[in-house]
PDB file of C-alpha atoms in Angstrom:
ATOM      1  CA  MET A   1     -57.001 176.719 -24.002  1.00 32.00           C
ATOM      2  CA  ILE A   2     -57.316 174.777 -27.178  1.00 34.00           C
ATOM      3  CA  ALA A   3     -56.711 170.929 -26.233  1.00 35.00           C
ATOM      4  CA  LEU A   4     -53.629 169.811 -27.746  1.00 30.00           C
ATOM      5  CA  LEU A   5     -53.730 166.584 -29.785  1.00 30.00           C
ATOM      6  CA  LEU A   6     -51.159 163.995 -29.711  1.00 28.00           C
ATOM      7  CA  ALA A   7     -48.893 163.352 -31.737  1.00 32.00           C
ATOM      8  CA  THR A   8     -48.602 159.360 -32.892  1.00 27.00           C
ATOM      9  CA  LEU A   9     -45.604 157.422 -34.015  1.00 23.00           C
ATOM     10  CA  ALA A  10     -45.567 155.730 -37.457  1.00 28.00           C
ATOM     11  CA  PHE A  11     -43.409 152.058 -37.026  1.00 25.00           C
ATOM     12  CA  ALA A  12     -42.347 151.382 -40.922  1.00 30.00           C
ATOM     13  CA  GLU A  13     -42.353 147.205 -41.940  1.00 32.00           C
ATOM     14  CA  PRO A  14     -39.424 145.210 -41.617  1.00 33.00           C
ATOM     15  CA  GLU A  15     -39.035 145.340 -44.870  1.00 39.00           C
ATOM     16  CA  THR A  16     -39.589 148.491 -45.725  1.00 35.00           C
ATOM     17  CA  ALA A  17     -36.662 150.688 -47.907  1.00 38.00           C
ATOM     18  CA  PRO A  18     -34.017 152.046 -45.973  1.00 38.00           C
ATOM     19  CA  GLN A  19     -34.770 156.015 -48.029  1.00 41.00           C
ATOM     20  CA  ALA A  20     -39.084 155.266 -46.742  1.00 41.00           C
ATOM     21  CA  GLN A  21     -37.745 156.153 -42.765  1.00 42.00           C
ATOM     22  CA  ALA A  22     -36.659 159.713 -43.716  1.00 47.00           C
ATOM     23  CA  GLU A  23     -39.652 161.434 -41.426  1.00 51.00           C
ATOM     24  CA  PRO A  24     -37.802 163.273 -38.693  1.00 51.00           C
ATOM     25  CA  VAL A  25     -38.149 161.236 -34.929  1.00 64.00           C
ATOM     26  CA  TYR A  26     -40.857 162.602 -32.657  1.00 65.00           C
ATOM     27  CA  GLY A  27     -39.031 165.052 -29.997  1.00 70.00           C
ATOM     28  CA  THR A  28     -35.865 165.345 -32.342  1.00 76.00           C
ATOM     29  CA  ALA A  29     -35.239 169.041 -33.838  1.00 75.00           C
ATOM     30  CA  ALA A  30     -35.731 167.700 -36.991  1.00 76.00           C
ATOM     31  CA  TYR A  31     -39.465 166.351 -36.721  1.00 74.00           C
ATOM     32  CA  ARG A  32     -40.447 169.876 -34.372  1.00 76.00           C
ATOM     33  CA  ALA A  33     -39.008 172.479 -36.748  1.00 79.00           C
ATOM     34  CA  SER A  34     -40.462 170.368 -39.209  1.00 78.00           C
ATOM     35  CA  PHE A  35     -43.653 170.957 -37.136  1.00 78.00           C
ATOM     36  CA  LEU A  36     -43.672 174.414 -36.555  1.00 87.00           C
ATOM     37  CA  THR A  37     -43.094 175.449 -40.273  1.00 91.00           C
ATOM     38  CA  GLY A  38     -45.558 176.648 -42.990  1.00 93.00           C
ATOM     39  CA  ARG A  39     -48.389 179.356 -43.357  1.00 96.00           C
ATOM     40  CA  PHE A  40     -50.706 180.760 -40.630  1.00 97.00           C
ATOM     41  CA  SER A  41     -53.304 183.817 -40.033  1.00 97.00           C
ATOM     42  CA  ASN A  42     -55.123 184.187 -37.242  1.00 97.00           C
ATOM     43  CA  ALA A  43     -57.769 185.431 -38.981  1.00 96.00           C
ATOM     44  CA  GLN A  44     -60.218 183.093 -37.557  1.00 94.00           C
ATOM     45  CA  GLN A  45     -59.310 184.972 -33.965  1.00 93.00           C
ATOM     46  CA  TYR A  46     -59.512 188.369 -34.923  1.00 92.00           C
ATOM     47  CA  GLU A  47     -62.803 188.453 -36.449  1.00 91.00           C
ATOM     48  CA  ALA A  48     -64.020 186.229 -33.860  1.00 88.00           C
ATOM     49  CA  TRP A  49     -62.757 189.121 -31.811  1.00 87.00           C
ATOM     50  CA  GLN A  50     -64.036 191.722 -33.957  1.00 82.00           C
ATOM     51  CA  ASN A  51     -67.885 189.900 -33.560  1.00 79.00           C
ATOM     52  CA  ASP A  52     -67.596 189.720 -30.128  1.00 71.00           C
ATOM     53  CA  ALA A  53     -66.285 192.898 -28.944  1.00 61.00           C
ATOM     54  CA  GLN A  54     -68.957 194.147 -26.197  1.00 57.00           C
ATOM     55  CA  PRO A  55     -69.065 197.678 -24.274  1.00 56.00           C
ATOM     56  CA  ASP A  56     -69.177 196.185 -21.242  1.00 57.00           C
ATOM     57  CA  VAL A  57     -65.752 194.186 -21.689  1.00 56.00           C
ATOM     58  CA  PRO A  58     -62.721 195.552 -20.496  1.00 58.00           C
ATOM     59  CA  ALA A  59     -60.474 196.444 -23.617  1.00 67.00           C
ATOM     60  CA  TYR A  60     -57.709 194.717 -24.910  1.00 80.00           C
ATOM     61  CA  GLU A  61     -56.603 194.466 -28.815  1.00 84.00           C
ATOM     62  CA  PHE A  62     -55.592 191.765 -31.386  1.00 90.00           C
ATOM     63  CA  GLU A  63     -54.209 192.341 -34.555  1.00 93.00           C
ATOM     64  CA  LEU A  64     -54.011 190.801 -38.350  1.00 96.00           C
ATOM     65  CA  TYR A  65     -51.360 188.488 -38.805  1.00 98.00           C
ATOM     66  CA  TYR A  66     -50.105 186.356 -41.609  1.00 98.00           C
ATOM     67  CA  ALA A  67     -47.478 184.537 -40.635  1.00 98.00           C
ATOM     68  CA  THR A  68     -44.329 182.399 -43.145  1.00 97.00           C
ATOM     69  CA  HIS A  69     -42.265 179.736 -41.067  1.00 96.00           C
ATOM     70  CA  ALA A  70     -40.176 178.808 -43.770  1.00 95.00           C
ATOM     71  CA  ARG A  71     -37.205 175.952 -42.928  1.00 94.00           C
ATOM     72  CA  VAL A  72     -33.823 177.046 -44.725  1.00 95.00           C
ATOM     73  CA  GLU A  73     -30.186 176.450 -44.930  1.00 95.00           C
ATOM     74  CA  ALA A  74     -28.010 178.383 -42.240  1.00 95.00           C
ATOM     75  CA  PRO A  75     -25.075 176.203 -41.920  1.00 94.00           C
ATOM     76  CA  GLY A  76     -23.495 178.991 -40.552  1.00 93.00           C
ATOM     77  CA  LEU A  77     -25.917 179.333 -37.391  1.00 94.00           C
ATOM     78  CA  GLY A  78     -26.504 175.057 -37.007  1.00 91.00           C
ATOM     79  CA  GLU A  79     -28.920 172.306 -39.279  1.00 89.00           C
ATOM     80  CA  HIS A  80     -32.070 172.742 -38.366  1.00 90.00           C
ATOM     81  CA  VAL A  81     -33.339 176.963 -38.794  1.00 94.00           C
ATOM     82  CA  ILE A  82     -36.727 178.515 -39.154  1.00 95.00           C
ATOM     83  CA  TYR A  83     -36.932 182.287 -40.900  1.00 97.00           C
ATOM     84  CA  VAL A  84     -40.139 183.415 -39.428  1.00 98.00           C
ATOM     85  CA  GLU A  85     -41.803 186.429 -41.018  1.00 98.00           C
ATOM     86  CA  TRP A  86     -44.990 187.844 -40.157  1.00 98.00           C
ATOM     87  CA  ARG A  87     -47.122 190.730 -41.665  1.00 98.00           C
ATOM     88  CA  SER A  88     -50.209 193.082 -40.703  1.00 97.00           C
ATOM     89  CA  GLY A  89     -53.070 193.121 -41.857  1.00 96.00           C
ATOM     90  CA  ALA A  90     -52.696 190.915 -44.565  1.00 97.00           C
ATOM     91  CA  ALA A  91     -50.983 188.238 -46.371  1.00 96.00           C
ATOM     92  CA  ASP A  92     -48.800 190.789 -48.882  1.00 96.00           C
ATOM     93  CA  GLY A  93     -48.689 193.752 -46.058  1.00 97.00           C
ATOM     94  CA  PRO A  94     -46.453 194.971 -44.337  1.00 97.00           C
ATOM     95  CA  VAL A  95     -43.585 193.345 -42.448  1.00 97.00           C
ATOM     96  CA  SER A  96     -43.905 193.526 -38.545  1.00 96.00           C
ATOM     97  CA  ARG A  97     -41.866 190.478 -37.255  1.00 96.00           C
ATOM     98  CA  GLN A  98     -38.403 188.675 -38.146  1.00 97.00           C
ATOM     99  CA  ARG A  99     -36.537 186.476 -36.424  1.00 97.00           C
ATOM    100  CA  LEU A 100     -34.867 183.127 -36.527  1.00 96.00           C
ATOM    101  CA  TRP A 101     -35.697 179.959 -35.134  1.00 95.00           C
ATOM    102  CA  VAL A 102     -32.440 178.258 -34.182  1.00 94.00           C
ATOM    103  CA  PHE A 103     -33.166 174.532 -32.856  1.00 89.00           C
ATOM    104  CA  ARG A 104     -31.052 172.737 -31.172  1.00 84.00           C
ATOM    105  CA  ASP A 105     -30.854 168.765 -29.897  1.00 76.00           C
ATOM    106  CA  GLY A 106     -30.209 167.430 -26.559  1.00 68.00           C
ATOM    107  CA  GLU A 107     -29.418 164.038 -25.381  1.00 66.00           C
ATOM    108  CA  GLU A 108     -30.690 161.173 -27.491  1.00 59.00           C
ATOM    109  CA  GLN A 109     -30.953 163.720 -29.908  1.00 60.00           C
ATOM    110  CA  TRP A 110     -34.244 165.111 -27.808  1.00 64.00           C
ATOM    111  CA  SER A 111     -34.395 168.930 -29.124  1.00 69.00           C
ATOM    112  CA  THR A 112     -33.859 170.812 -25.596  1.00 81.00           C
ATOM    113  CA  GLY A 113     -35.951 173.703 -27.425  1.00 86.00           C
ATOM    114  CA  PHE A 114     -34.627 176.964 -29.627  1.00 91.00           C
ATOM    115  CA  ASP A 115     -32.414 180.005 -30.137  1.00 93.00           C
ATOM    116  CA  VAL A 116     -33.932 183.356 -31.110  1.00 95.00           C
ATOM    117  CA  PHE A 117     -32.234 185.697 -33.509  1.00 95.00           C
ATOM    118  CA  LYS A 118     -33.108 189.239 -34.511  1.00 95.00           C
ATOM    119  CA  PHE A 119     -31.597 190.723 -37.999  1.00 96.00           C
ATOM    120  CA  ARG A 120     -29.075 193.408 -38.165  1.00 95.00           C
ATOM    121  CA  ASP A 121     -30.292 193.795 -41.350  1.00 95.00           C
ATOM    122  CA  SER A 122     -33.637 193.056 -41.712  1.00 95.00           C
ATOM    123  CA  GLU A 123     -34.585 194.761 -44.701  1.00 95.00           C
ATOM    124  CA  ALA A 124     -32.434 192.645 -46.624  1.00 95.00           C
ATOM    125  CA  PHE A 125     -34.479 189.360 -45.994  1.00 96.00           C
ATOM    126  CA  ALA A 126     -37.825 189.987 -45.880  1.00 97.00           C
ATOM    127  CA  GLY A 127     -40.016 188.353 -48.461  1.00 96.00           C
ATOM    128  CA  ARG A 128     -37.100 185.872 -49.338  1.00 96.00           C
ATOM    129  CA  ALA A 129     -38.740 182.751 -47.786  1.00 95.00           C
ATOM    130  CA  ASP A 130     -38.569 180.369 -50.491  1.00 93.00           C
ATOM    131  CA  GLU A 131     -35.117 182.042 -52.169  1.00 95.00           C
ATOM    132  CA  ASP A 132     -32.445 179.527 -52.322  1.00 94.00           C
ATOM    133  CA  GLY A 133     -29.482 180.432 -50.335  1.00 95.00           C
ATOM    134  CA  ALA A 134     -30.899 183.685 -48.953  1.00 96.00           C
ATOM    135  CA  PHE A 135     -29.640 182.374 -45.511  1.00 97.00           C
ATOM    136  CA  ALA A 136     -26.630 180.651 -46.477  1.00 96.00           C
ATOM    137  CA  SER A 137     -24.003 182.938 -46.007  1.00 95.00           C
ATOM    138  CA  LEU A 138     -25.359 183.792 -42.425  1.00 94.00           C
ATOM    139  CA  THR A 139     -23.153 184.340 -39.588  1.00 90.00           C
ATOM    140  CA  ALA A 140     -23.464 185.074 -35.835  1.00 87.00           C
ATOM    141  CA  GLU A 141     -22.379 188.053 -37.042  1.00 91.00           C
ATOM    142  CA  ASP A 142     -24.667 189.473 -38.782  1.00 94.00           C
ATOM    143  CA  LEU A 143     -27.563 188.651 -35.985  1.00 96.00           C
ATOM    144  CA  ILE A 144     -28.591 190.002 -32.671  1.00 94.00           C
ATOM    145  CA  GLY A 145     -28.879 186.926 -30.717  1.00 92.00           C
ATOM    146  CA  TYR A 146     -31.312 186.818 -26.671  1.00 92.00           C
ATOM    147  CA  PRO A 147     -28.900 185.852 -24.088  1.00 93.00           C
ATOM    148  CA  GLU A 148     -27.603 182.724 -23.877  1.00 91.00           C
ATOM    149  CA  ALA A 149     -31.016 182.812 -20.641  1.00 93.00           C
ATOM    150  CA  CYS A 150     -33.657 182.697 -23.244  1.00 94.00           C
ATOM    151  CA  LEU A 151     -33.528 179.955 -24.805  1.00 92.00           C
ATOM    152  CA  VAL A 152     -37.318 178.530 -25.932  1.00 93.00           C
ATOM    153  CA  GLU A 153     -37.294 176.077 -23.693  1.00 90.00           C
ATOM    154  CA  THR A 154     -38.715 172.841 -25.131  1.00 86.00           C
ATOM    155  CA  GLN A 155     -41.678 171.567 -21.404  1.00 83.00           C
ATOM    156  CA  SER A 156     -43.165 168.475 -21.646  1.00 65.00           C
ATOM    157  CA  PRO A 157     -46.450 168.563 -22.818  1.00 57.00           C
ATOM    158  CA  ALA A 158     -49.314 168.518 -20.658  1.00 47.00           C
ATOM    159  CA  HIS A 159     -51.360 167.666 -23.489  1.00 52.00           C
ATOM    160  CA  ALA A 160     -49.998 166.503 -26.600  1.00 61.00           C
ATOM    161  CA  GLY A 161     -48.250 168.648 -29.826  1.00 73.00           C
ATOM    162  CA  TYR A 162     -45.582 171.280 -28.280  1.00 82.00           C
ATOM    163  CA  TYR A 163     -44.421 173.416 -25.681  1.00 88.00           C
ATOM    164  CA  PHE A 164     -42.176 175.808 -25.586  1.00 91.00           C
ATOM    165  CA  THR A 165     -41.184 178.580 -23.043  1.00 94.00           C
ATOM    166  CA  ILE A 166     -38.561 181.447 -22.126  1.00 95.00           C
ATOM    167  CA  GLU A 167     -39.772 182.049 -18.265  1.00 92.00           C
ATOM    168  CA  SER A 168     -36.103 181.782 -16.969  1.00 92.00           C
ATOM    169  CA  ASN A 169     -35.822 185.195 -14.015  1.00 92.00           C
ATOM    170  CA  ASP A 170     -31.809 184.915 -15.314  1.00 94.00           C
ATOM    171  CA  CYS A 171     -33.895 186.173 -19.350  1.00 96.00           C
ATOM    172  CA  VAL A 172     -32.893 190.340 -19.113  1.00 96.00           C
ATOM    173  CA  VAL A 173     -32.383 191.747 -22.501  1.00 93.00           C
ATOM    174  CA  THR A 174     -32.254 195.531 -23.464  1.00 90.00           C
ATOM    175  CA  ALA A 175     -35.235 196.636 -24.782  1.00 87.00           C
ATOM    176  CA  GLU A 176     -34.561 199.587 -27.559  1.00 83.00           C
ATOM    177  CA  THR A 177     -34.652 202.411 -24.216  1.00 89.00           C
ATOM    178  CA  GLY A 178     -31.857 200.855 -22.997  1.00 90.00           C
ATOM    179  CA  ASP A 179     -33.807 199.672 -19.956  1.00 92.00           C
ATOM    180  CA  GLU A 180     -33.055 196.106 -18.925  1.00 96.00           C
ATOM    181  CA  ILE A 181     -36.294 194.594 -18.608  1.00 96.00           C
ATOM    182  CA  ARG A 182     -37.064 190.012 -17.671  1.00 97.00           C
ATOM    183  CA  LEU A 183     -38.418 188.530 -21.108  1.00 96.00           C
ATOM    184  CA  ARG A 184     -41.137 186.019 -21.285  1.00 96.00           C
ATOM    185  CA  ALA A 185     -42.640 184.096 -23.573  1.00 96.00           C
ATOM    186  CA  SER A 186     -44.688 180.878 -24.864  1.00 95.00           C
ATOM    187  CA  LEU A 187     -45.493 178.713 -27.504  1.00 94.00           C
ATOM    188  CA  ARG A 188     -47.571 175.940 -27.861  1.00 90.00           C
ATOM    189  CA  GLY A 189     -48.250 173.707 -31.424  1.00 84.00           C
ATOM    190  CA  HIS A 190     -49.724 171.272 -33.257  1.00 82.00           C
ATOM    191  CA  ARG A 191     -49.961 169.860 -36.917  1.00 80.00           C
ATOM    192  CA  HIS A 192     -52.332 172.796 -37.287  1.00 88.00           C
ATOM    193  CA  PHE A 193     -52.251 175.516 -35.557  1.00 91.00           C
ATOM    194  CA  PHE A 194     -49.434 177.075 -32.902  1.00 93.00           C
ATOM    195  CA  THR A 195     -49.939 179.893 -30.311  1.00 95.00           C
ATOM    196  CA  TYR A 196     -47.750 182.452 -28.678  1.00 96.00           C
ATOM    197  CA  ARG A 197     -47.359 185.369 -25.890  1.00 96.00           C
ATOM    198  CA  GLU A 198     -44.863 187.039 -24.713  1.00 96.00           C
ATOM    199  CA  TRP A 199     -43.994 189.955 -22.216  1.00 96.00           C
ATOM    200  CA  ALA A 200     -41.307 192.034 -20.732  1.00 96.00           C
ATOM    201  CA  SER A 201     -41.686 193.039 -16.711  1.00 96.00           C
ATOM    202  CA  THR A 202     -38.426 195.657 -15.057  1.00 95.00           C
ATOM    203  CA  LEU A 203     -36.348 193.897 -13.417  1.00 95.00           C
ATOM    204  CA  GLU A 204     -38.223 195.762 -10.767  1.00 94.00           C
ATOM    205  CA  GLY A 205     -41.508 193.738 -11.206  1.00 93.00           C
ATOM    206  CA  GLU A 206     -43.409 195.861 -13.485  1.00 95.00           C
ATOM    207  CA  LEU A 207     -44.912 195.192 -16.592  1.00 95.00           C
ATOM    208  CA  VAL A 208     -43.185 196.523 -19.474  1.00 95.00           C
ATOM    209  CA  TYR A 209     -45.665 195.308 -22.201  1.00 93.00           C
ATOM    210  CA  GLN A 210     -47.436 192.365 -23.827  1.00 94.00           C
ATOM    211  CA  PHE A 211     -48.386 190.716 -26.803  1.00 95.00           C
ATOM    212  CA  PRO A 212     -51.145 190.045 -27.721  1.00 95.00           C
ATOM    213  CA  ASP A 213     -53.022 192.919 -24.755  1.00 90.00           C
ATOM    214  CA  ALA A 214     -55.475 190.677 -24.764  1.00 89.00           C
ATOM    215  CA  PRO A 215     -55.921 188.044 -22.133  1.00 87.00           C
ATOM    216  CA  TYR A 216     -55.130 185.985 -24.247  1.00 89.00           C
ATOM    217  CA  PRO A 217     -52.352 184.616 -26.659  1.00 95.00           C
ATOM    218  CA  TYR A 218     -52.246 185.097 -30.777  1.00 96.00           C
ATOM    219  CA  SER A 219     -54.211 181.703 -31.850  1.00 96.00           C
ATOM    220  CA  PHE A 220     -52.385 180.769 -35.780  1.00 97.00           C
ATOM    221  CA  ARG A 221     -54.075 178.551 -38.154  1.00 96.00           C
ATOM    222  CA  ARG A 222     -52.574 176.872 -40.691  1.00 95.00           C
ATOM    223  CA  LEU A 223     -53.514 178.264 -43.905  1.00 95.00           C
ATOM    224  CA  PRO A 224     -53.679 175.474 -46.975  1.00 89.00           C
ATOM    225  CA  ASP A 225     -50.756 175.339 -49.441  1.00 79.00           C
ATOM    226  CA  GLU A 226     -50.241 177.699 -51.826  1.00 70.00           C
ATOM    227  CA  ASP A 227     -50.253 176.020 -56.014  1.00 51.00           C
TER     228      ASP A 227
END
């Protein structure tokens, strides 16, 4: 398991100008949203898996992904919204996954987690993460939301960074086959990386799929900012 480092708070001097104290406070939705934004890739993991593959090891597979997580303005959904776009094979490869993460603020601004939405018309938003106003008119009617029980909940971190899960037995979604399945997910993050895995089972407990199809989660490293 990747060791996660504890993020520390910086306290401003009394004479610091108010406008210099704009850094989001640890634990709020604003801070956690900023924590997970940026450009990422699991290329390091993918290459290591290819190089270390052994014929006598049970077969499993990692795909190569490039992920863009961008803060977007979508007032109809909430104040802290991240557009998630994963592309397979290359940074400009085909789009594999598109989501919106809408963060919630709980008591005393402590973020309880985020809601997940799919697009009804995903192609209309592909490649528009940096386009001003591209998501501004979105409302819940343009999206397919996960059920209330499928909130990606903030867990108290055992080490540091952030740990989010979907683990409620009540998180039941309808698969493309029309069958009801119980969804699970785990996301761990720090400033320089995040890990992700997702799996689902029938209501009787039989595994339907796991993502990735491997014993370890996807491990994404932050990429340098583009010039």
